PDB file of C-alpha atoms in Angstrom:
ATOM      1  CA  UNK A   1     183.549  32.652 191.688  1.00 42.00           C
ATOM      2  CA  UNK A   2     186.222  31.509 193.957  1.00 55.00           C
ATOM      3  CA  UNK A   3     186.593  27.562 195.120  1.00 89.00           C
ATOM      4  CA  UNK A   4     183.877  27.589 198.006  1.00 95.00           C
ATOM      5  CA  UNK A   5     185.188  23.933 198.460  1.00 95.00           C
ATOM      6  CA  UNK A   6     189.117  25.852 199.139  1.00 94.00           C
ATOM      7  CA  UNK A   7     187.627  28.530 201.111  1.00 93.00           C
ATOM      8  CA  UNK A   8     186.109  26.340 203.773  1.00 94.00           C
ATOM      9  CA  UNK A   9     188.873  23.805 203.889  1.00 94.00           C
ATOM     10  CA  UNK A  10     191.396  26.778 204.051  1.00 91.00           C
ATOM     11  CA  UNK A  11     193.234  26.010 201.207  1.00 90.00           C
ATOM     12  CA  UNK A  12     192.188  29.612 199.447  1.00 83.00           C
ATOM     13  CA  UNK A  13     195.162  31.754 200.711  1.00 74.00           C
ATOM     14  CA  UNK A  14     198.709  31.890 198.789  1.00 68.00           C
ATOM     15  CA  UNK A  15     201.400  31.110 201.253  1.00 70.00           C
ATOM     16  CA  UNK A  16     203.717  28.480 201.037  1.00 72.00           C
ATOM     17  CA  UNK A  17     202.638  26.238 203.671  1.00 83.00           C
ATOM     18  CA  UNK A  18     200.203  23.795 203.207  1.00 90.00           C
ATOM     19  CA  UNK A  19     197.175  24.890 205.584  1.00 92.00           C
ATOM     20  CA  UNK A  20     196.050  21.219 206.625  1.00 94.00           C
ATOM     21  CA  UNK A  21     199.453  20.094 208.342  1.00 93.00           C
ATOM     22  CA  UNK A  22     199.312  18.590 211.419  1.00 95.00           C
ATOM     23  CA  UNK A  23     195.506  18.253 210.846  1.00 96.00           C
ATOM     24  CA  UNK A  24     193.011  14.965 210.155  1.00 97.00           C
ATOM     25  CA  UNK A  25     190.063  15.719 207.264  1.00 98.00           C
ATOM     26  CA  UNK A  26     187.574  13.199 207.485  1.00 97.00           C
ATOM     27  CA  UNK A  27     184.956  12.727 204.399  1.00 97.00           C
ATOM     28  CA  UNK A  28     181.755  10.954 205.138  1.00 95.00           C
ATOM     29  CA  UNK A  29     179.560  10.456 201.885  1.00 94.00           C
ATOM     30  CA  UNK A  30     176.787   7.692 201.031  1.00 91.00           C
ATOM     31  CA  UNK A  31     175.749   5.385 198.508  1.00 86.00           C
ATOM     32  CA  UNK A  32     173.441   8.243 197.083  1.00 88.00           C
ATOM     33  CA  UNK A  33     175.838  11.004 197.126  1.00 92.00           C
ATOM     34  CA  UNK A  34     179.158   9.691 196.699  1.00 93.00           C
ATOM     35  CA  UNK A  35     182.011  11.975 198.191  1.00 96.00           C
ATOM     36  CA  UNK A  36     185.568  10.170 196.520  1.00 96.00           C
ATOM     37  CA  UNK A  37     185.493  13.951 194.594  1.00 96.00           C
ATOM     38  CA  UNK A  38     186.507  15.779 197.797  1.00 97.00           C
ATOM     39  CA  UNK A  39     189.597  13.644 198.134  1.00 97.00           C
ATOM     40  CA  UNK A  40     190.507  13.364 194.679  1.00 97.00           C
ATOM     41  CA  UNK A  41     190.446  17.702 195.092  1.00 96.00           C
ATOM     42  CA  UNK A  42     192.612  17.127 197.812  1.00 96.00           C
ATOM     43  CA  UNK A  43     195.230  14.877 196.261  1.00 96.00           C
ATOM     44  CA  UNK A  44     195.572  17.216 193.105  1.00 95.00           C
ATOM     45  CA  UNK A  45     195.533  20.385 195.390  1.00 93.00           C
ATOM     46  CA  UNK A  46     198.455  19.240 197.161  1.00 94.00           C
ATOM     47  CA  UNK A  47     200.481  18.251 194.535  1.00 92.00           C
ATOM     48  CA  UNK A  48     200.294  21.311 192.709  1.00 86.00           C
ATOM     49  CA  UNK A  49     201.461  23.755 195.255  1.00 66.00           C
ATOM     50  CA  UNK A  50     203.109  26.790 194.274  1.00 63.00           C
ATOM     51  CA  UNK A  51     206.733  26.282 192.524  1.00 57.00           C
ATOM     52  CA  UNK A  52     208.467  27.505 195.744  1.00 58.00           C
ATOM     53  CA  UNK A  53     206.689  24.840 197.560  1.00 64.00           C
ATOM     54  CA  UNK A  54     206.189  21.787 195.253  1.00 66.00           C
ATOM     55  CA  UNK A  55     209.829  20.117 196.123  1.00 74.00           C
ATOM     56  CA  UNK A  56     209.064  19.880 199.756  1.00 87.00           C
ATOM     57  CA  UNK A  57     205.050  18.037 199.208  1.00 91.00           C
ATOM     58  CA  UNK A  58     204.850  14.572 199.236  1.00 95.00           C
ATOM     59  CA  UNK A  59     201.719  12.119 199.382  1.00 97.00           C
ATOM     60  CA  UNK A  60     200.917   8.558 200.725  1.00 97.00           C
ATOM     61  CA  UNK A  61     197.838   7.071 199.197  1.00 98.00           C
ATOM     62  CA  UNK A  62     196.790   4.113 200.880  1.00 97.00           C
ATOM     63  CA  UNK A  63     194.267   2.136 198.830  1.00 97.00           C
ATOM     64  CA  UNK A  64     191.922  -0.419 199.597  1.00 96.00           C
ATOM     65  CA  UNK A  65     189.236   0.166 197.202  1.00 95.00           C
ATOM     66  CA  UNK A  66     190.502   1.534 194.128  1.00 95.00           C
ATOM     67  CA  UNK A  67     193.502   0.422 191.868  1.00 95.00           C
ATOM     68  CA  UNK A  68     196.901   2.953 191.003  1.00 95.00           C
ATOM     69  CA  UNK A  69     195.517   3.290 187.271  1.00 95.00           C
ATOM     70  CA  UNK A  70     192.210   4.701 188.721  1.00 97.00           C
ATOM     71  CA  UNK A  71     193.764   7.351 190.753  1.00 97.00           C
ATOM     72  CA  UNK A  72     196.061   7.992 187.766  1.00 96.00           C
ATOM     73  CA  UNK A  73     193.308   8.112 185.213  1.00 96.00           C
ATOM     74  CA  UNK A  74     191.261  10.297 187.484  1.00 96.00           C
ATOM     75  CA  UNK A  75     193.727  12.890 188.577  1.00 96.00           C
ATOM     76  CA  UNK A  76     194.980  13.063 185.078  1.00 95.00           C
ATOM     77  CA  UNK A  77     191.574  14.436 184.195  1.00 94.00           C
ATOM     78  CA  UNK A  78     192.164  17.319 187.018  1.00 93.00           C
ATOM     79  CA  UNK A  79     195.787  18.129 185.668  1.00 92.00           C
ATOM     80  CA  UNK A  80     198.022  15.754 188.188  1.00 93.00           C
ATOM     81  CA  UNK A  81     200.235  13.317 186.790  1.00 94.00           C
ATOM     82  CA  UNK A  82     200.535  10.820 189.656  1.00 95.00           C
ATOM     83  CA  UNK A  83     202.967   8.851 187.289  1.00 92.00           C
ATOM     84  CA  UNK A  84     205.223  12.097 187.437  1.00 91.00           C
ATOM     85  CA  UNK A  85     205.336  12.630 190.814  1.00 93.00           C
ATOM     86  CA  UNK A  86     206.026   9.315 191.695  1.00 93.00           C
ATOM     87  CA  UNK A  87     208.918   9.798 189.520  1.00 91.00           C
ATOM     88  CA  UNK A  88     210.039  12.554 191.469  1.00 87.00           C
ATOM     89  CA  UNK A  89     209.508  11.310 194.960  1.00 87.00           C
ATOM     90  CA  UNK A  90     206.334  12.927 195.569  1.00 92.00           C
ATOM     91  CA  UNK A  91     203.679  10.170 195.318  1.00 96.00           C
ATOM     92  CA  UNK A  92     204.023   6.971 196.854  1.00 96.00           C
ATOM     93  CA  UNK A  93     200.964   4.069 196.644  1.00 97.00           C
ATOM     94  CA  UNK A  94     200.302   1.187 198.955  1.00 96.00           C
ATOM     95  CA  UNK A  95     198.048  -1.023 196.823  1.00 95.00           C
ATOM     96  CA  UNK A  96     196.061  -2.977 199.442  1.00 94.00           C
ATOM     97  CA  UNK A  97     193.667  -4.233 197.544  1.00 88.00           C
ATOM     98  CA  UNK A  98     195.475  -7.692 196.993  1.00 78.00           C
ATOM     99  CA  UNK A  99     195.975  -8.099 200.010  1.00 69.00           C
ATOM    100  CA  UNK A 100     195.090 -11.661 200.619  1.00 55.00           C
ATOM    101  CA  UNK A 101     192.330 -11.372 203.707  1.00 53.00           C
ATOM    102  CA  UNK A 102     192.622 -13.373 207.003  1.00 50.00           C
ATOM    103  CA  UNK A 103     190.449 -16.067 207.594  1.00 52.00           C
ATOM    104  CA  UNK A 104     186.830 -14.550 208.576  1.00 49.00           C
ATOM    105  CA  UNK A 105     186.980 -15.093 212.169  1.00 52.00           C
ATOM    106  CA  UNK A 106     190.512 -14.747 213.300  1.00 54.00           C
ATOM    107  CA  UNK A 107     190.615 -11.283 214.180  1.00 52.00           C
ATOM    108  CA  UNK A 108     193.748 -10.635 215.488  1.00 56.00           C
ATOM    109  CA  UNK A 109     195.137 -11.789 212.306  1.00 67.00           C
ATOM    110  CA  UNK A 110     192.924  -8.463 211.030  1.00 67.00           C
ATOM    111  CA  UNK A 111     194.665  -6.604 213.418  1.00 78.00           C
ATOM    112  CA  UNK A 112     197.720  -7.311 213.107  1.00 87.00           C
ATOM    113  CA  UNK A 113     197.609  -6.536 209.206  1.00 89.00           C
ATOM    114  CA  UNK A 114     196.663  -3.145 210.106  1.00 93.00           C
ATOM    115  CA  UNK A 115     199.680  -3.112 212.688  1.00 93.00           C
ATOM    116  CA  UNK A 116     201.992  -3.761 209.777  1.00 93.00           C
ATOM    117  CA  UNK A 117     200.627  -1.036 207.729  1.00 95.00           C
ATOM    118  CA  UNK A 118     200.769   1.019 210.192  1.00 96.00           C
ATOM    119  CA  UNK A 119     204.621   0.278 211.020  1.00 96.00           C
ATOM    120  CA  UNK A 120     205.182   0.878 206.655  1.00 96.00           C
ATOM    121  CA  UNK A 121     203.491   4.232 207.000  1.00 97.00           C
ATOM    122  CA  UNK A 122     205.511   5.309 209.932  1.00 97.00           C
ATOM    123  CA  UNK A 123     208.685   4.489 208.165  1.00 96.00           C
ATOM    124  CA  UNK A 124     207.735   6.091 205.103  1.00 96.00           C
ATOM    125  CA  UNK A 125     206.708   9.056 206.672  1.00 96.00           C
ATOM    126  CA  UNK A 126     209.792   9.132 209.210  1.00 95.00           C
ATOM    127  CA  UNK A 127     212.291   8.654 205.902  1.00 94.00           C
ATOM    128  CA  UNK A 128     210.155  11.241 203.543  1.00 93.00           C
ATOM    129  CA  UNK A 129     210.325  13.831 206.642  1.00 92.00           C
ATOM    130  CA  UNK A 130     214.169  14.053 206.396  1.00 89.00           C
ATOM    131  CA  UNK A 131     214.019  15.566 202.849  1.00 86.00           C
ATOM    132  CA  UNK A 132     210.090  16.810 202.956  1.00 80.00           C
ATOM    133  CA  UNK A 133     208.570  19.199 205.213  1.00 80.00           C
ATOM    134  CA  UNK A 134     205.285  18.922 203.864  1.00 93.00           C
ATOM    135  CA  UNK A 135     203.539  15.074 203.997  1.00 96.00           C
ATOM    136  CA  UNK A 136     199.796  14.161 203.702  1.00 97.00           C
ATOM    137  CA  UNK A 137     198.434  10.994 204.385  1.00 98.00           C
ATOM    138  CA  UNK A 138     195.216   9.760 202.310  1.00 98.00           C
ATOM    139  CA  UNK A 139     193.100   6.572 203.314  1.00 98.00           C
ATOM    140  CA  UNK A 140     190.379   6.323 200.448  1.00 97.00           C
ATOM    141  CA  UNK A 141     187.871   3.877 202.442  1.00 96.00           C
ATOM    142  CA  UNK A 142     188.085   3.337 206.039  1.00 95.00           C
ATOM    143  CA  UNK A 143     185.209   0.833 205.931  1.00 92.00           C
ATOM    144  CA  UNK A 144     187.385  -1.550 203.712  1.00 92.00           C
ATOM    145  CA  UNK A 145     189.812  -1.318 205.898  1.00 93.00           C
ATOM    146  CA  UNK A 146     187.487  -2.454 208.654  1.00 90.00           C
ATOM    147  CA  UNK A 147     186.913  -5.587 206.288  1.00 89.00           C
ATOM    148  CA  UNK A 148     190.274  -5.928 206.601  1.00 89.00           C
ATOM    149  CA  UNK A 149     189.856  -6.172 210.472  1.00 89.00           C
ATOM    150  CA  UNK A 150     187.470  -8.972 210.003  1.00 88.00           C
ATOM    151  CA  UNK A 151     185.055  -5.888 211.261  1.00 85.00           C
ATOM    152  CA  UNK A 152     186.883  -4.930 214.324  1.00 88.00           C
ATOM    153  CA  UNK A 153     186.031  -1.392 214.799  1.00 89.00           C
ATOM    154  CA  UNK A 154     188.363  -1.362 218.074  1.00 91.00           C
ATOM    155  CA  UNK A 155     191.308  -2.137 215.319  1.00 92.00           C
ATOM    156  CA  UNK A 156     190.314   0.446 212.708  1.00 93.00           C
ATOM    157  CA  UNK A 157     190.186   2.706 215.474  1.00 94.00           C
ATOM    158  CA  UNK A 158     193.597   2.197 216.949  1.00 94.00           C
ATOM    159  CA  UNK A 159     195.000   2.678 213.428  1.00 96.00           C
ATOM    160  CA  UNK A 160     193.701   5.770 212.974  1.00 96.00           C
ATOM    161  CA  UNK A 161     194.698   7.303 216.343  1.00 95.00           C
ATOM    162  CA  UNK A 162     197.938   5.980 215.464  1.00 96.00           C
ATOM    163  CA  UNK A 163     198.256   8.102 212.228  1.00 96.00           C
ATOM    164  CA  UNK A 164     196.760  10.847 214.302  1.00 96.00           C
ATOM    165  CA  UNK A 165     200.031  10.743 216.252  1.00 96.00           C
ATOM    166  CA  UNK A 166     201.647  11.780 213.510  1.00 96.00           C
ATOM    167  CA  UNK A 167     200.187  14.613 212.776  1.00 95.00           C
ATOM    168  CA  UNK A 168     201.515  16.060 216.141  1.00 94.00           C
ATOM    169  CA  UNK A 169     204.993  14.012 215.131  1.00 95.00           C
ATOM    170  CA  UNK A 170     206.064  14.921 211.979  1.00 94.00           C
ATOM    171  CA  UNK A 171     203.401  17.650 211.387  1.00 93.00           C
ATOM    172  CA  UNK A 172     201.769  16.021 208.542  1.00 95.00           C
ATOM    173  CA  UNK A 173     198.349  15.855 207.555  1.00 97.00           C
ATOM    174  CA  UNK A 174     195.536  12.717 207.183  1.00 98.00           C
ATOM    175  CA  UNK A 175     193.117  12.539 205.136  1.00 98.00           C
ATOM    176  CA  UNK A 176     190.239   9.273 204.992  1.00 98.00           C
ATOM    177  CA  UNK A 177     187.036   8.667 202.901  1.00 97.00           C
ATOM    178  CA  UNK A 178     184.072   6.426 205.205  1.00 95.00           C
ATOM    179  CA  UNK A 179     180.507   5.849 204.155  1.00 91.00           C
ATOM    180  CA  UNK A 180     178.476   6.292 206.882  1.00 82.00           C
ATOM    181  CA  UNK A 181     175.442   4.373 205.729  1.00 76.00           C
ATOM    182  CA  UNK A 182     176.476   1.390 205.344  1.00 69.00           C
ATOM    183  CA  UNK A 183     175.662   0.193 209.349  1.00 64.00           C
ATOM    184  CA  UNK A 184     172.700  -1.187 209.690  1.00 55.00           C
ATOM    185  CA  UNK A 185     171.489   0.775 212.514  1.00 60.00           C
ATOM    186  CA  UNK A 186     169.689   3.713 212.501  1.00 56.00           C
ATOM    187  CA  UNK A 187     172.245   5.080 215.273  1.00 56.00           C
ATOM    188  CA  UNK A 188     175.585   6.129 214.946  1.00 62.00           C
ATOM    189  CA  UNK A 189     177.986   3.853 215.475  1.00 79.00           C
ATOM    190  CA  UNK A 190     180.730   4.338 217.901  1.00 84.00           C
ATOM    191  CA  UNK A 191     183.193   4.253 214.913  1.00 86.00           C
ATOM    192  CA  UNK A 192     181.904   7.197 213.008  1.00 88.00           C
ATOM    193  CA  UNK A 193     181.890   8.869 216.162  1.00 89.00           C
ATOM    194  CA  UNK A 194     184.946   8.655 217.474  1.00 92.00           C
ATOM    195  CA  UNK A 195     186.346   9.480 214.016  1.00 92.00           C
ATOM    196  CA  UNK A 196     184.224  12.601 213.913  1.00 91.00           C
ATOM    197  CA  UNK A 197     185.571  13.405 217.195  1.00 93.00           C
ATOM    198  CA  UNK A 198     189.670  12.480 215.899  1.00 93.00           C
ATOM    199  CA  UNK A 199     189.037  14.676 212.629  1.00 96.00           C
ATOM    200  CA  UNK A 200     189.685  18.636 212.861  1.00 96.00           C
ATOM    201  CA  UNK A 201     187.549  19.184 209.638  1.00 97.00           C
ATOM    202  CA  UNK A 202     184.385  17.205 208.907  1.00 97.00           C
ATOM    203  CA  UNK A 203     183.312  17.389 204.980  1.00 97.00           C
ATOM    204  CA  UNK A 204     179.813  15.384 204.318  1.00 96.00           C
ATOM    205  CA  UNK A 205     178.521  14.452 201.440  1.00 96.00           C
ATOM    206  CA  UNK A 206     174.897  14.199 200.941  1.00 93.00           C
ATOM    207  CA  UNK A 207     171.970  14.217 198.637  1.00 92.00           C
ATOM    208  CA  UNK A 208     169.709  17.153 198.185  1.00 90.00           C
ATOM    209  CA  UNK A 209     166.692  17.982 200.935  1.00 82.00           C
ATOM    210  CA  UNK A 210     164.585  18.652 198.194  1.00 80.00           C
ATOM    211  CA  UNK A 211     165.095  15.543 196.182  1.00 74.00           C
ATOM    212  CA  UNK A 212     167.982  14.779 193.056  1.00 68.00           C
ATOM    213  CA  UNK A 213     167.703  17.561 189.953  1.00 75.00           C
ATOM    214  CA  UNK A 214     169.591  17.319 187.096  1.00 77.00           C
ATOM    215  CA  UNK A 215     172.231  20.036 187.611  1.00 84.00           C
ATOM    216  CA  UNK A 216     172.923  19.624 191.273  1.00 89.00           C
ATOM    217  CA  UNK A 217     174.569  16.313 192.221  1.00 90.00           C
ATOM    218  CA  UNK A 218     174.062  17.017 195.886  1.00 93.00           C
ATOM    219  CA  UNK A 219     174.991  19.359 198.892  1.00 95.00           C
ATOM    220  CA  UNK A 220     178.290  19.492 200.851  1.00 96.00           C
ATOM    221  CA  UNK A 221     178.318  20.311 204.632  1.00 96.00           C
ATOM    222  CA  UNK A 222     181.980  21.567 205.507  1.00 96.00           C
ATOM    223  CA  UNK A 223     182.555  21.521 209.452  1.00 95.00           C
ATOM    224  CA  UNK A 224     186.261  23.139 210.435  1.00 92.00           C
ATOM    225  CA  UNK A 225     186.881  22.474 214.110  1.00 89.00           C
ATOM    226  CA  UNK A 226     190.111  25.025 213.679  1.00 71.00           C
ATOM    227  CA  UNK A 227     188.900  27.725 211.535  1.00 57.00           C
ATOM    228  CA  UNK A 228     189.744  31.339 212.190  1.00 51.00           C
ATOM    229  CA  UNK A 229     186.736  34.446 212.269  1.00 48.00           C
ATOM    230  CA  UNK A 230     187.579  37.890 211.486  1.00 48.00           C
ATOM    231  CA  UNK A 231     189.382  38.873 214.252  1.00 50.00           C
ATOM    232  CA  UNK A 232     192.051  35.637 214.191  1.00 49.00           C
ATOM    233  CA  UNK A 233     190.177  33.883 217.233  1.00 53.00           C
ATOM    234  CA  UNK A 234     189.356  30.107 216.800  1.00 59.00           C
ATOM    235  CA  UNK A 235     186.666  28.842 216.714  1.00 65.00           C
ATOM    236  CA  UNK A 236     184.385  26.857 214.570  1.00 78.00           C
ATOM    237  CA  UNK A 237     182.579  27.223 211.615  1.00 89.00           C
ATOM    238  CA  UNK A 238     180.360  25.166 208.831  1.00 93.00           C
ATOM    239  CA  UNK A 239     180.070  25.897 205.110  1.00 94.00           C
ATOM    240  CA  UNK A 240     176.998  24.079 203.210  1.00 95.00           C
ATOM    241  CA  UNK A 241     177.333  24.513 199.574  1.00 95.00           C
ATOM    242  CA  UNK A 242     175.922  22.639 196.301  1.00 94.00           C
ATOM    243  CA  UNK A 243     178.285  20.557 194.034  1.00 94.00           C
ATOM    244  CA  UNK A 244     177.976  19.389 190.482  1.00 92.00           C
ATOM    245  CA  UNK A 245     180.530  16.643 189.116  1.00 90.00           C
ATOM    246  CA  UNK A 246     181.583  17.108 186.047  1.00 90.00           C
ATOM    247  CA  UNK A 247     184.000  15.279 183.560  1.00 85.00           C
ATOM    248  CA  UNK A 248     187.101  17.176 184.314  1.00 87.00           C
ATOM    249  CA  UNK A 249     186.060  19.327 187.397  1.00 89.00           C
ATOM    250  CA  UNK A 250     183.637  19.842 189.852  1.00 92.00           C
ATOM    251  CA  UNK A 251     181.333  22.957 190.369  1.00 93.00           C
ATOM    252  CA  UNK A 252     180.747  24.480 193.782  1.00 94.00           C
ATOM    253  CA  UNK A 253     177.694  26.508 194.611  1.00 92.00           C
ATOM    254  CA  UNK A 254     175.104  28.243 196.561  1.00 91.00           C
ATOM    255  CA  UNK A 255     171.902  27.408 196.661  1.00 86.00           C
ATOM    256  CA  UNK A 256     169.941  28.983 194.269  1.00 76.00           C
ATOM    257  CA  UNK A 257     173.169  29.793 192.807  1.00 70.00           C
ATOM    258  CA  UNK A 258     174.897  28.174 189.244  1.00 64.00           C
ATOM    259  CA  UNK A 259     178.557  26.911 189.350  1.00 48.00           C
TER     260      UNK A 259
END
């Protein structure tokens, strides 16, 4: 069975261009379901592009919750040598999880962290784009990053619109991991929804209607804002699918189905 994960991100057909550029992938998961496996696909699926196309790809992983020697040890498991393509220009990581933290209640001492960040992306991105064509951003935990903030959601916000600009800019593409139960109230936030409304794919992890079993780790919901039907007309469309992690890989699935 083909990768139902690839087919309803778009990243099943065989050209040369990478189909998310210029577009924002957000990944909401939870404490039950975790979703960090969507991203890590991501990561490995853009740096192993067809030969034609693997000079031009190059990837900015901003961290805030997990350490370079995770990512490596992880992705190493899928077949990616981060290591490697750091080596070769392709792979650069801003560790920000030493980043000493403001003092609790000076926010604009939050903000203005994220400002620099911002300004070290933009420069990376502006000096990658004169030799790559191809450039993905990746944010692993946007609610860190609002820790960051000193929990200004206003300054999270403006980040992220900023690296939406430069999608349209330098036609690259952002991807970002959030948990979206970790507010305490039972309605949405205005953060998760403006971010829903900033991404152009929506991929949710979540645990099973039916309860946890022991060969399904949970069920994927796969909203794509830009997808194409039949006939090459846009429109929208949503994929649900089962997923089982495994050591080395992950198994996608109907229900009722086996990976």
């Amino acid at each position: 069975m083909d990768n139902l994960l690839d087919r309803a991100l778009g990243l099943d057909g065989r050209g040369d261009r990478w189909p998310l550029l210029g577009k924002v992938v957000l990944v909401e998961d939870c404490v039950e379901t975790g979703g960090a496996f969507v991203v890590h696909h991501i990561i490995k699926r853009f740096l192993s592009p067809q030969p034609a196309a693997a000079s031009n790809h190059s990837l900015i992983l901003v961290a805030f919750s997990q350490p370079l020697s995770h990512y490596d040890r992880v992705l190493r498991k899928l077949g990616c040598n981060l290591v490697a393509q750091r080596d070769h220009d392709r792979f650069l990581f801003f560790d920000m999880l030493n980043l000493r933290f403001p003092d609790r209640d000076d926010v604009k001492t939050g903000s203005s962290v994220l400002v620099s960040l911002f300004e070290k992306i933009y420069n990376a991105v502006r000096a990658l784009s004169a030799e790559k064509n191809c450039i993905t951003i990746v944010i692993d935990d946007i609610a860190l990053m609002e820790v960051v903030a000193n929990g200004s959601s206003d300054s999270v916000l403006d980040f992220l619109h900023y690296c939406r600009t430069l999608t349209s800019e330098f036609d690259c593409s952002v991807v970002a991991l959030n948990h979206g139960d970790i507010y305490s109230t039972t309605e949405k936030p205005m953060l998760m929804l403006n971010l829903e409304y900033l991404s152009n794919i929506l991929v949710r992890a979540e645990p099973l209607a039916t309860g946890s079993a022991v060969d399904v780790h949970g069920q994927l919901m796969v909203f794509n804002k830009g997808e194409h039907d039949g006939q090459g007309t846009p429109g929208s469309k949503v994929h649900n699918f089962h997923f089982r992690v495994k050591e080395n890989s992950v198994d996608f699935f109907y229900p009722g189905g086996r990976g």
